[in-house]
Amino acid sequence: MLKPLIDIHEETAVPRRRVLGGVLFWAAWGVVAILGGVLGAGMLRFLYPRALYEASKIFKAGRPESYKVGSVNLVTGRGVWIVREQEGFYAILAKCTHLGCQPIWYEDQQVFKCPCHGSRFYKTGINFAGPAPRPLDRLQITLSSDGRLLVDKGKTVGMDYILKA
Ligand code: FES
């Protein structure tokens, strides 16, 4: 019996096996590369600190003479009001003592009103209406060595604290 010159099954069986082996080989390396990438990203993330960089709690708020007597001044970006009275200055944290919303100063009524649940505060920060359980926090305010107002948001003071300047 004559043997065919080319065995079709033999000819195609080997390349198919090779192709399948190659695909599996690269797929396996692909999985290894992906896992390596995920692990590497995790390691890099671990190397960087998860610290939050926030603005300093102590900041200067200009010269005393730039504040009008009787005025309530919101320090932009700081969440603090600086009140100038005849006797001196005090600083109030612009954060409602109920749930932390920022009250709004109403110059015409001379009161702070909280937009969230309606608490009301006198110019001194003392609460007189609504659910706020206590006055607004009064913050330490001093004079810096160069004669500017210096507010420390990290230090609360008593309601009678006033900077004479
Ligand atoms: S947060 Fe101000 S009254 Fe509730």
PDB file of C-alpha atoms and ligand atoms in Angstrom, residues 95-103 114-121 129-132, ligand 1:
ATOM      1  CA  LYS A  95     -19.396  76.307  62.884  1.00  0.00           C
ATOM      2  CA  CYS A  96     -22.789  75.718  64.442  1.00  0.00           C
ATOM      3  CA  THR A  97     -22.636  73.838  67.725  1.00  0.00           C
ATOM      4  CA  HIS A  98     -25.633  71.733  66.710  1.00  0.00           C
ATOM      5  CA  LEU A  99     -24.384  69.731  63.727  1.00  0.00           C
ATOM      6  CA  GLY A 100     -21.615  71.868  62.314  1.00  0.00           C
ATOM      7  CA  CYS A 101     -23.197  73.939  59.543  1.00  0.00           C
ATOM      8  CA  GLN A 102     -21.847  77.411  58.911  1.00  0.00           C
ATOM      9  CA  PRO A 103     -24.142  80.085  60.290  1.00  0.00           C
ATOM     10  CA  CYS A 114     -27.801  78.709  61.019  1.00  0.00           C
ATOM     11  CA  PRO A 115     -29.338  77.697  57.664  1.00  0.00           C
ATOM     12  CA  CYS A 116     -29.595  74.018  58.593  1.00  0.00           C
ATOM     13  CA  HIS A 117     -31.976  73.844  61.560  1.00  0.00           C
ATOM     14  CA  GLY A 118     -32.552  77.458  62.468  1.00  0.00           C
ATOM     15  CA  SER A 119     -30.325  78.064  65.470  1.00  0.00           C
ATOM     16  CA  ARG A 120     -29.731  81.716  66.274  1.00  0.00           C
ATOM     17  CA  PHE A 121     -26.761  83.340  67.970  1.00  0.00           C
ATOM     18  CA  ALA A 129     -32.954  79.957  69.641  1.00  0.00           C
ATOM     19  CA  GLY A 130     -33.008  76.618  67.863  1.00  0.00           C
ATOM     20  CA  PRO A 131     -31.390  73.293  68.681  1.00  0.00           C
ATOM     21  CA  ALA A 132     -27.792  74.513  69.181  1.00  0.00           C
TER      22      ALA A 132
HETATM   23  S1  FES B   1     -26.474  72.618  62.346  1.00  0.00           S
HETATM   24 FE1  FES B   1     -27.001  74.572  62.983  1.00  0.00          FE
HETATM   25  S2  FES B   1     -28.965  74.345  63.781  1.00  0.00           S
HETATM   26 FE2  FES B   1     -28.431  72.357  63.168  1.00  0.00          FE
END
